[in-house]
Each structure stands twice: as C-alpha cells, then as structure tokens.
Tab-separated table of C-alpha atoms and ligand atoms in Angstrom:
chain	number	residue	atom	x	y	z
A	188	UNK	CA	118.099	92.317	107.467
A	189	UNK	CA	117.468	90.891	110.917
A	190	UNK	CA	121.182	91.058	111.465
A	191	UNK	CA	121.116	94.737	110.528
A	192	UNK	CA	118.358	95.472	113.082
A	193	UNK	CA	120.203	93.547	115.766
A	194	UNK	CA	123.417	95.340	114.906
A	195	UNK	CA	121.699	98.734	115.031
A	196	UNK	CA	120.155	98.041	118.433
A	197	UNK	CA	123.294	96.595	119.937
A	198	UNK	CA	125.231	99.628	118.682
A	199	UNK	CA	122.768	101.936	120.408
A	200	UNK	CA	123.001	99.913	123.601
A	201	UNK	CA	126.770	99.685	123.501
A	202	UNK	CA	126.930	103.478	123.099
A	203	UNK	CA	124.720	104.026	126.107
A	204	UNK	CA	121.742	105.495	124.210
A	205	UNK	CA	119.160	103.919	126.552
A	206	UNK	CA	121.127	104.459	129.742
A	207	UNK	CA	121.502	108.190	129.090
A	208	UNK	CA	117.771	108.697	128.535
A	209	UNK	CA	116.913	106.849	131.746
A	210	UNK	CA	119.435	108.861	133.690
A	211	UNK	CA	117.964	112.108	132.455
A	212	UNK	CA	114.452	111.106	133.462
A	213	UNK	CA	115.582	110.102	136.969
A	214	UNK	CA	117.385	113.351	137.517
A	215	UNK	CA	114.482	115.307	135.979
A	216	UNK	CA	116.931	117.307	133.848
A	217	UNK	CA	115.654	116.368	130.355
A	218	UNK	CA	113.415	118.891	128.538
A	219	UNK	CA	110.232	117.224	127.255
A	220	UNK	CA	109.912	117.406	123.439
A	221	UNK	CA	106.723	119.538	123.556
A	222	UNK	CA	108.540	122.234	125.533
A	223	UNK	CA	111.275	122.725	122.929
A	224	UNK	CA	111.158	125.909	120.826
A	225	UNK	CA	109.786	125.500	117.270
A	226	UNK	CA	113.159	125.782	115.496
A	227	UNK	CA	114.731	123.145	117.709
A	228	UNK	CA	111.752	120.849	117.223
A	229	UNK	CA	112.094	121.196	113.466
A	230	UNK	CA	115.780	120.410	113.660
A	231	UNK	CA	115.089	117.414	115.871
A	232	UNK	CA	112.515	116.059	113.407
A	233	UNK	CA	114.854	116.675	110.496
A	234	UNK	CA	117.579	114.755	112.282
A	235	UNK	CA	115.263	111.905	113.225
A	236	UNK	CA	113.726	111.591	109.772
A	237	UNK	CA	117.023	111.788	107.951
A	238	UNK	CA	118.614	109.298	110.318
A	239	UNK	CA	115.740	106.845	109.768
A	240	UNK	CA	115.640	107.490	106.017
A	241	UNK	CA	119.381	106.958	105.773
A	242	UNK	CA	119.291	103.781	107.818
A	243	UNK	CA	116.314	102.434	105.906
A	244	UNK	CA	117.927	103.123	102.583
A	245	UNK	CA	121.357	101.782	103.252
A	246	UNK	CA	120.609	98.980	105.696
A	247	UNK	CA	117.155	97.662	104.839
A	248	UNK	CA	116.408	99.190	101.411
A	249	UNK	CA	112.826	99.818	102.435
A	250	UNK	CA	111.372	102.200	99.875
A	251	UNK	CA	108.530	103.194	102.202
A	252	UNK	CA	110.968	104.796	104.679
A	253	UNK	CA	112.249	107.047	101.913
A	254	UNK	CA	108.851	108.666	101.500
A	255	UNK	CA	109.376	110.283	104.930
A	256	UNK	CA	111.939	112.620	103.364
A	257	UNK	CA	109.140	114.755	101.878
A	258	UNK	CA	108.658	116.119	105.386
A	259	UNK	CA	112.089	117.747	105.203
A	260	UNK	CA	111.261	121.243	103.910
A	261	UNK	CA	113.146	122.500	100.832
A	262	UNK	CA	113.340	126.123	101.944
A	263	UNK	CA	111.819	129.078	100.119
A	264	UNK	CA	113.183	131.755	97.835
A	265	UNK	CA	113.534	135.045	99.825
A	266	UNK	CA	110.983	137.691	98.785
A	267	UNK	CA	113.782	140.195	98.225
A	268	UNK	CA	115.430	137.904	95.650
A	269	UNK	CA	112.291	137.066	93.640
A	270	UNK	CA	111.948	140.312	91.641
A	271	UNK	CA	115.662	140.171	90.735
A	272	UNK	CA	115.242	136.855	88.999
A	273	UNK	CA	114.685	137.349	85.303
A	274	UNK	CA	115.300	134.586	82.899
A	275	UNK	CA	116.908	135.140	79.468
A	276	UNK	CA	114.376	132.905	77.825
A	277	UNK	CA	111.202	133.007	79.860
A	278	UNK	CA	111.172	136.547	81.268
A	279	UNK	CA	109.700	137.004	84.733
A	280	UNK	CA	109.388	133.777	86.692
A	281	UNK	CA	106.148	133.090	88.549
A	282	UNK	CA	107.558	132.096	91.930
A	283	UNK	CA	104.141	132.481	93.518
A	284	UNK	CA	102.855	129.552	91.409
A	285	UNK	CA	104.972	127.094	93.428
A	286	UNK	CA	105.116	128.274	97.050
A	287	UNK	CA	105.796	124.753	98.342
A	288	UNK	CA	109.223	124.370	96.697
A	289	UNK	CA	112.529	126.222	96.456
A	290	UNK	CA	112.512	128.364	93.295
A	291	UNK	CA	115.900	130.082	93.543
A	292	UNK	CA	119.412	129.384	94.747
A	293	UNK	CA	121.358	131.427	97.316
A	294	UNK	CA	123.333	132.992	94.414
A	295	UNK	CA	120.037	134.132	92.794
A	296	UNK	CA	119.820	131.604	89.969
A	297	UNK	CA	116.322	130.341	89.166
A	298	UNK	CA	115.301	126.783	89.973
A	299	UNK	CA	112.595	126.151	87.439
A	300	UNK	CA	109.505	124.136	88.268
A	301	UNK	CA	106.399	123.443	86.270
A	302	UNK	CA	104.162	126.531	86.364
A	303	UNK	CA	106.934	129.062	87.085
A	304	UNK	CA	107.651	129.837	83.408
A	305	UNK	CA	105.752	130.430	80.189
A	306	UNK	CA	106.928	127.835	77.624
A	307	UNK	CA	105.560	129.847	74.697
A	308	UNK	CA	107.597	132.925	75.605
A	309	UNK	CA	110.686	130.721	75.774
A	310	UNK	CA	109.946	129.141	72.377
A	311	UNK	CA	109.443	132.506	70.698
A	312	UNK	CA	112.612	133.893	72.231
A	313	UNK	CA	114.677	130.894	71.094
A	314	UNK	CA	113.294	131.194	67.546
A	315	UNK	CA	113.966	134.938	67.533
A	316	UNK	CA	117.597	134.210	68.427
A	317	UNK	CA	117.712	131.552	65.651
A	318	UNK	CA	119.415	129.047	67.948
A	319	UNK	CA	120.713	125.586	67.259
A	320	UNK	CA	120.604	123.258	70.224
A	321	UNK	CA	122.857	120.228	70.473
A	322	UNK	CA	121.895	117.035	72.288
A	323	UNK	CA	124.709	114.575	73.009
A	324	UNK	CA	124.257	111.003	74.113
A	325	UNK	CA	126.583	108.015	74.517
A	326	UNK	CA	125.412	104.527	73.615
A	327	UNK	CA	128.376	102.202	74.001
A	328	UNK	CA	128.151	98.397	74.089
A	329	UNK	CA	124.761	96.973	74.993
A	330	UNK	CA	123.361	100.414	75.886
A	331	UNK	CA	122.875	100.973	72.158
A	332	UNK	CA	120.305	98.227	71.447
A	333	UNK	CA	118.671	98.571	74.813
A	334	UNK	CA	118.010	102.329	74.988
A	335	UNK	CA	119.041	104.469	72.007
A	336	UNK	CA	116.018	104.122	69.725
A	337	UNK	CA	113.486	104.917	72.437
A	338	UNK	CA	115.615	107.826	73.648
A	339	UNK	CA	115.815	109.399	70.167
A	340	UNK	CA	112.167	108.696	69.341
A	341	UNK	CA	111.041	110.430	72.509
A	342	UNK	CA	113.434	113.342	71.875
A	343	UNK	CA	111.850	113.839	68.455
A	344	UNK	CA	108.472	114.189	70.134
A	345	UNK	CA	109.430	116.379	73.092
A	346	UNK	CA	112.938	117.876	72.944
A	347	UNK	CA	113.082	121.484	71.688
A	348	UNK	CA	110.151	120.985	69.328
A	349	UNK	CA	110.113	123.636	66.583
A	350	UNK	CA	113.807	124.539	67.114
A	351	UNK	CA	116.935	123.584	65.168
A	352	UNK	CA	118.425	120.529	66.840
A	353	UNK	CA	121.550	118.501	66.173
A	354	UNK	CA	121.865	115.121	67.864
A	355	UNK	CA	125.336	113.762	68.506
A	356	UNK	CA	125.388	110.022	69.166
A	357	UNK	CA	128.715	108.669	70.424
A	358	UNK	CA	129.024	104.920	70.030
A	359	UNK	CA	131.500	102.121	69.449
A	360	UNK	CA	129.293	100.772	66.579
A	361	UNK	CA	128.064	103.570	64.311
A	362	UNK	CA	126.665	101.011	61.851
A	363	UNK	CA	124.203	99.749	64.472
A	364	UNK	CA	122.612	103.149	65.152
A	365	UNK	CA	118.931	102.811	64.129
A	366	UNK	CA	117.702	104.755	61.100
A	367	UNK	CA	115.499	107.656	62.220
A	368	UNK	CA	113.163	109.923	60.278
A	369	UNK	CA	113.805	113.333	61.777
A	370	UNK	CA	111.637	116.436	61.892
A	371	UNK	CA	112.430	119.583	59.914
A	372	UNK	CA	115.555	121.407	61.037
A	373	UNK	CA	116.829	118.365	62.925
A	374	UNK	CA	120.051	116.484	62.201
A	375	UNK	CA	121.716	113.378	63.596
A	376	UNK	CA	125.465	112.898	63.623
A	377	UNK	CA	127.206	109.737	64.749
A	378	UNK	CA	130.734	109.693	66.157
A	379	UNK	CA	132.797	106.604	66.893
A	380	UNK	CA	134.281	106.188	70.372
A	381	UNK	CA	136.232	103.214	71.714
A	382	UNK	CA	134.635	100.586	73.938
A	383	UNK	CA	136.309	100.594	77.376
A	384	UNK	CA	137.028	97.622	79.617
A	385	UNK	CA	134.851	98.866	82.478
A	386	UNK	CA	131.462	100.664	82.409
A	387	UNK	CA	132.930	103.240	84.812
A	388	UNK	CA	135.515	104.125	82.181
A	389	UNK	CA	132.823	104.555	79.517
A	390	UNK	CA	130.950	106.888	81.848
A	391	UNK	CA	134.051	108.935	82.748
A	392	UNK	CA	135.539	109.019	79.231
A	393	UNK	CA	132.521	111.060	78.178
A	394	UNK	CA	134.009	114.243	79.668
A	395	UNK	CA	137.128	114.164	77.477
A	396	UNK	CA	135.197	113.156	74.339
A	397	UNK	CA	132.660	115.923	74.898
A	398	UNK	CA	135.433	118.433	75.461
A	399	UNK	CA	136.976	117.538	72.107
A	400	UNK	CA	133.606	117.542	70.311
A	401	UNK	CA	132.732	120.956	71.741
A	402	UNK	CA	136.032	122.239	70.384
A	403	UNK	CA	135.136	120.831	66.936
A	404	UNK	CA	132.055	120.583	64.730
A	405	UNK	CA	129.546	120.374	67.607
A	406	UNK	CA	130.897	123.589	69.087
A	407	UNK	CA	130.679	125.331	65.732
A	408	UNK	CA	127.120	124.388	64.868
A	409	UNK	CA	125.390	124.551	68.275
A	410	UNK	CA	124.731	127.564	70.501
A	411	UNK	CA	123.623	125.535	73.510
A	412	UNK	CA	124.220	121.862	74.228
A	413	UNK	CA	122.594	119.330	76.558
A	414	UNK	CA	124.550	116.207	77.554
A	415	UNK	CA	122.351	113.292	78.574
A	416	UNK	CA	122.541	109.663	79.688
A	417	UNK	CA	120.883	107.288	77.218
A	418	UNK	CA	118.944	105.192	79.756
A	419	UNK	CA	116.027	107.610	79.987
A	420	UNK	CA	113.292	108.958	77.715
A	421	UNK	CA	111.354	112.200	77.271
A	422	UNK	CA	107.727	112.159	78.319
A	423	UNK	CA	106.740	115.801	78.071
A	424	UNK	CA	107.824	119.091	76.538
A	425	UNK	CA	111.500	119.890	77.195
A	426	UNK	CA	111.902	123.307	75.630
A	427	UNK	CA	114.059	126.448	75.618
A	428	UNK	CA	112.932	127.335	79.151
A	429	UNK	CA	115.778	125.001	80.173
A	430	UNK	CA	118.468	126.947	78.315
A	431	UNK	CA	121.083	129.082	80.078
A	432	UNK	CA	124.835	129.563	80.185
A	433	UNK	CA	125.319	126.726	82.691
A	434	UNK	CA	122.489	124.344	83.552
A	435	UNK	CA	122.442	121.758	86.341
A	436	UNK	CA	119.832	119.153	87.246
A	437	UNK	CA	118.720	118.487	90.834
A	438	UNK	CA	119.123	114.762	91.463
A	439	UNK	CA	115.683	113.215	91.958
A	440	UNK	CA	116.856	110.967	94.803
A	441	UNK	CA	118.572	113.683	96.850
A	442	UNK	CA	116.793	117.024	96.565
A	443	UNK	CA	115.245	116.856	100.036
A	444	UNK	CA	118.374	115.624	101.792
A	445	UNK	CA	120.403	117.781	104.159
A	446	UNK	CA	123.777	118.763	102.759
A	447	UNK	CA	125.866	116.599	105.097
A	448	UNK	CA	124.107	113.465	103.821
A	449	UNK	CA	124.664	114.143	100.120
A	450	UNK	CA	126.836	111.536	98.391
A	451	UNK	CA	129.716	113.820	97.426
A	452	UNK	CA	133.209	112.391	97.167
A	453	UNK	CA	134.745	112.793	100.643
A	454	UNK	CA	138.202	111.282	100.078
A	455	UNK	CA	140.564	114.271	100.130
A	456	UNK	CA	142.969	112.528	97.746
A	457	UNK	CA	140.386	112.876	94.954
A	458	UNK	CA	140.115	116.048	92.883
A	459	UNK	CA	136.329	115.711	93.275
A	460	UNK	CA	136.436	115.879	97.088
A	461	UNK	CA	134.095	118.210	98.949
A	462	UNK	CA	134.362	118.629	102.692
A	463	UNK	CA	131.344	118.547	105.003
A	464	UNK	CA	130.798	122.321	104.920
A	465	UNK	CA	130.838	122.408	101.123
A	466	UNK	CA	128.261	121.786	98.387
A	467	UNK	CA	124.974	123.467	97.530
A	468	UNK	CA	122.796	120.712	96.053
A	469	UNK	CA	123.476	117.249	94.674
A	470	UNK	CA	123.366	117.483	90.888
A	471	UNK	CA	122.694	114.658	88.474
A	472	UNK	CA	125.188	113.788	85.765
A	473	UNK	CA	122.447	112.261	83.601
A	474	UNK	CA	121.626	115.798	82.428
A	475	UNK	CA	123.695	118.967	82.255
A	476	UNK	CA	123.971	121.695	79.682
A	477	UNK	CA	124.878	125.206	78.735
A	478	UNK	CA	126.637	127.361	76.191
A	479	UNK	CA	129.522	125.866	74.256
A	480	UNK	CA	132.091	127.989	76.115
A	481	UNK	CA	130.722	127.076	79.567
A	482	UNK	CA	130.607	123.386	78.701
A	483	UNK	CA	134.159	123.450	77.366
A	484	UNK	CA	135.224	124.697	80.799
A	485	UNK	CA	133.085	122.128	82.625
A	486	UNK	CA	134.301	119.157	80.590
A	487	UNK	CA	137.941	120.290	80.827
A	488	UNK	CA	137.653	120.578	84.614
A	489	UNK	CA	136.057	117.138	85.022
A	490	UNK	CA	138.376	115.394	82.563
A	491	UNK	CA	141.419	116.880	84.307
A	492	UNK	CA	140.084	115.883	87.743
A	493	UNK	CA	139.543	112.309	86.540
A	494	UNK	CA	143.054	112.197	85.069
A	495	UNK	CA	144.616	113.464	88.317
A	496	UNK	CA	142.647	110.864	90.269
A	497	UNK	CA	143.789	108.088	87.989
A	498	UNK	CA	147.443	109.196	88.381
A	499	UNK	CA	146.973	109.106	92.161
A	500	UNK	CA	145.257	105.717	92.001
A	501	UNK	CA	141.892	106.934	93.300
A	502	UNK	CA	138.431	106.937	91.723
A	503	UNK	CA	135.617	109.203	92.853
A	504	UNK	CA	132.614	107.460	94.371
A	505	UNK	CA	130.168	108.496	91.606
A	506	UNK	CA	132.807	108.870	88.887
A	507	UNK	CA	132.055	111.743	86.461
A	508	UNK	CA	129.067	112.771	88.622
A	509	UNK	CA	131.374	113.470	91.604
A	510	UNK	CA	133.621	115.675	89.462
A	511	UNK	CA	130.568	117.430	88.027
A	512	UNK	CA	129.368	118.202	91.553
A	513	UNK	CA	132.774	119.616	92.430
A	514	UNK	CA	132.664	121.821	89.324
A	515	UNK	CA	129.182	123.152	90.159
A	516	UNK	CA	130.360	123.944	93.695
A	517	UNK	CA	133.244	126.008	92.303
A	518	UNK	CA	131.353	127.508	89.339
A	519	UNK	CA	127.689	127.980	90.147
A	520	UNK	CA	125.074	127.018	87.560
A	521	UNK	CA	123.083	129.934	86.156
A	522	UNK	CA	119.912	127.843	85.962
A	523	UNK	CA	118.874	124.786	87.960
A	524	UNK	CA	116.233	122.331	86.754
A	525	UNK	CA	113.839	120.892	89.319
A	526	UNK	CA	113.624	117.095	89.619
A	527	UNK	CA	110.532	117.290	87.370
A	528	UNK	CA	112.969	117.588	84.473
A	529	UNK	CA	114.606	114.215	85.170
A	530	UNK	CA	112.482	111.992	87.367
A	531	UNK	CA	112.597	108.381	88.505
A	532	UNK	CA	109.196	106.677	88.869
A	533	UNK	CA	110.719	104.286	91.396
A	534	UNK	CA	110.727	107.106	93.948
A	535	UNK	CA	106.948	106.962	93.950
A	536	UNK	CA	104.288	109.645	93.964
A	537	UNK	CA	105.228	113.181	95.109
A	538	UNK	CA	102.787	116.100	95.181
A	539	UNK	CA	105.501	118.548	94.074
A	540	UNK	CA	106.301	116.608	90.889
A	541	UNK	CA	103.692	117.890	88.429
A	542	UNK	CA	104.915	117.077	84.920
A	543	UNK	CA	107.983	114.872	84.588
A	544	UNK	CA	109.807	115.798	81.366
A	545	UNK	CA	112.350	113.005	81.268
A	546	UNK	CA	112.015	109.647	83.012
A	547	UNK	CA	114.744	107.230	83.980
A	548	UNK	CA	114.459	103.767	82.463
A	549	UNK	CA	114.478	100.964	85.032
A	550	UNK	CA	118.110	100.168	85.810
A	551	UNK	CA	119.062	96.792	84.340
A	552	UNK	CA	122.761	96.772	85.114
A	553	UNK	CA	123.144	92.986	84.878
A	554	UNK	CA	121.926	93.143	81.295
A	555	UNK	CA	123.850	96.137	79.956
A	556	UNK	CA	127.077	96.430	81.919
A	557	UNK	CA	130.243	94.447	81.283
B	7	UD2	C1	124.878	107.272	87.210
B	7	UD2	C2	124.505	108.586	86.591
B	7	UD2	C3	125.447	108.847	85.419
B	7	UD2	C4	126.930	108.742	85.817
B	7	UD2	C5	127.175	107.398	86.490
B	7	UD2	C6	128.580	107.338	87.054
B	7	UD2	C7	122.063	108.197	86.852
B	7	UD2	C8	120.769	108.036	86.108
B	7	UD2	N1	123.159	108.444	86.079
B	7	UD2	O1	124.500	106.440	86.172
B	7	UD2	O2	125.163	110.123	84.881
B	7	UD2	O3	127.289	109.775	86.674
B	7	UD2	O4	126.258	107.205	87.585
B	7	UD2	O5	128.694	106.375	88.051
B	7	UD2	O6	122.110	108.145	88.056
B	7	UD2	N2	127.269	104.234	79.073
B	7	UD2	C9	127.310	103.482	77.896
B	7	UD2	N3	127.863	102.246	77.948
B	7	UD2	C10	128.375	101.702	79.099
B	7	UD2	C11	128.310	102.470	80.269
B	7	UD2	C12	127.751	103.722	80.235
B	7	UD2	O7	126.872	103.916	76.846
B	7	UD2	O8	128.861	100.572	79.062
B	7	UD2	C13	126.721	105.605	79.015
B	7	UD2	C14	125.208	105.623	78.838
B	7	UD2	O9	124.845	106.775	78.153
B	7	UD2	C15	124.718	105.636	80.286
B	7	UD2	C16	125.757	106.550	80.921
B	7	UD2	O10	126.998	106.247	80.271
B	7	UD2	O11	123.394	106.127	80.370
B	7	UD2	C17	125.924	106.411	82.441
B	7	UD2	O12	126.148	105.057	82.798
B	7	UD2	P1	125.063	104.238	83.623
B	7	UD2	O13	123.711	104.688	83.192
B	7	UD2	O14	125.372	102.799	83.572
B	7	UD2	O15	125.399	104.656	85.060
B	7	UD2	P2	124.348	104.936	86.233
B	7	UD2	O16	122.995	104.576	85.835
B	7	UD2	O17	124.822	104.368	87.503
C-alpha cells in the first residue's frame, strides 16, 4: 500500500503536476475554483471524486473511499418523457416518488425503483394473462452444496408469489439437488450439464445451454424467463413488476460511475469490445430476463461472441457479462431494474436503496472455485 502511495505521488511529480500549479499561481493566470461556473465545478468534482474512488478501489481497496461515489448524481428522467412511460404490467409509473434517482433511460425505457410501481396491479395483470415464469440457475461443482438450497428456499418465499413458476436447475450432479416442497403451481426441473475445467468456462457455457433450453421444453412452457446466478438469495418480493420483453439489471457496484470508467471489454479483438464513446449503463450478468424470443436472441448473440473470441484466442474481461453488456448496447433493454433488485451488502448503506429484493452472498471464491 505504501508503495502504491509513493508510486502515485512520484508519478504526479514526474508528470509535473505540482510544477504546473505553482507556475500558474506565479503568473496569476489560474482561475480560482470558487470563480468557476456551476457546470464546470460539477464536472471538476465528478472528475476528482471518480479519480479518487478509482484509485482507492484499485490501488488501496479502501471501502470508505467508494462511498464518495454517491455524490456523483445519477441524472433525472426528463419531464417530457415521464408521461410516455407506461409499463405493460404496472401501468403508470410514479416517477415523482423517487426524484433522487434516474427512473428512465434515454430510449424511454423505465428504470424501476421501489415506490415507482404498484406491485398489486402487476400481480393482477400477470394472473389475468395466465403467465408461466421460468427461473434458471446453474449450480455446478461446489456451488451446488454451498448455495442452491438457500437460493431455492428464498425463491419460494419471494419470487413471483402466486404465479405459475418453473425452476430450471442446471447441474453436473442432478442426484445431489436437494428435495424441495414447492408451492402450488410451481415446478422444479433438473438438467444435467458437464463440469468444465475452469470456473470461467462454467460461467460462459451458460449462454449456449440457455439458448438450447429456450429452444426446447423451457421455451415451450414459460412466457417469461429470468436467468440468475446461484450465489445470491431473495429477501423481498420479486414480482411481475420486473417482467418485460428484455430486462437488464443495473450493476450495484457501478451505477454511479461515469461511462468511461465502466469495466466494459476494451480489447478490440474481442466480440464484446465497446469503445470509450459506447455503452449506456453497466449491467449485471447475475440477473437478466425477458420473453423467450428475446432471450433466444440474447443467448445466441453472447454464445456466438464467446465462440468467436475463443477462435481468436481472446477472452473478455468479465466473460459472459462483457458479452451481455455488448448485447444490451446493441439491443436496448425494454425495462431496467434498479440496484435494489440485486444488491450487495458489502457496498454499505445507501439512502437510495430502500428494499433490496435479492442479495449477493459473500464471495467465497477459494471455497467454491476450481
Ligand atoms: C460475476 C457475475 C456473473 C458472471 C461472472 C463472469 C456477479 C455477482 N456475477 O460473477 O454473472 O458474469 O462474473 O466472470 O458479479 N457457476 C457454477 N459453478 C462454477 C462457476 C460458476 O455453478 O464452478 C455458476 C453459478 O451459478 C455462479 C455463476 O456461474 O453464481 C457465476 O459465477 P461466479 O459467481 O463464480 O462468478 P462471479 O461471482 O465473479
């Protein structure tokens, strides 16, 4: 750590950071910070805070520095767009209930936050449409014993309660899947998948497996499907307000970050690459969903991108998540879930996070990964 500080300071010195400031003061040409116009001041603070946050995170791993990112404003949904936003399941969204956060995207898709929708309207609408909702999860290797039972238990309590649900568990050991007593109208199917040599391959192989499953029984029996990581659990109602043709999840660690800092794949040789002017948000691969047709397209795109990368001998920085982010840049999600829908308690307390619906389990990579 001390080395990092020393390195940072010496870099500044070697690049003349101090000398330039002194020179400006002597010549009297520098504009004092209080005289800058408001927009420039905001930009300056954004730059300073993000630079410090970034340094803290990657060099010193000081969690406390991260909390500064809440000062980076999220932006607000334009007044002209608000009345245009009607949701298939929840009707009119109450943007005014959450003035402190961004409640729509630039392509007029809703970003749903606690308080902006009526869960009962969504439940009634889903029942009226007589929907079946699929929930897929992979539990390969040690992820099965460690996480699956808690994941399914919590889903029984909070996921699409009162709706028809079909769980699809993909595992290398179907016989080890715990026996579950399921609620009425809820089914569990288990599919065998091979164990891979590397955890990265397990993570990426999900796209092809899901694509095939969506083209088979899963696609026939479900209207909408959510695809989730297993190392998390539901803590509050996760209902039909989340349903739409193509659903993306804002990543809890990155939703305040400026676009240029987002961890997209930048290597142009990868099919997942986004250049610095590209990208809307950073989406989380631990949760995505949509209609069967939309997800067939998504999984085909990501699986093909991964295959092209492997033929070229490259691997995207965040594997399937990088390809997912590329897909959502090219094909915009029709609904975006706020980080309340998939939250990590390690981030700490945030005023804008009212009711987390799904919580990450603490990461115990040494225990579960090969
Ligand atoms: C992040 C993303 C994940 C994926 C991955 C790719 C989070 C919470 N999740 O996950 O969505 O993009 O990065 O780098 O940030 N799995 C197994 N067995 C294995 C390995 C993986 O079942 O041996 C499944 C399991 O469902 C797991 C998921 O794949 O939850 C993702 O793997 P991970 O949780 O180890 O990866 P992680 O946490 O870095």
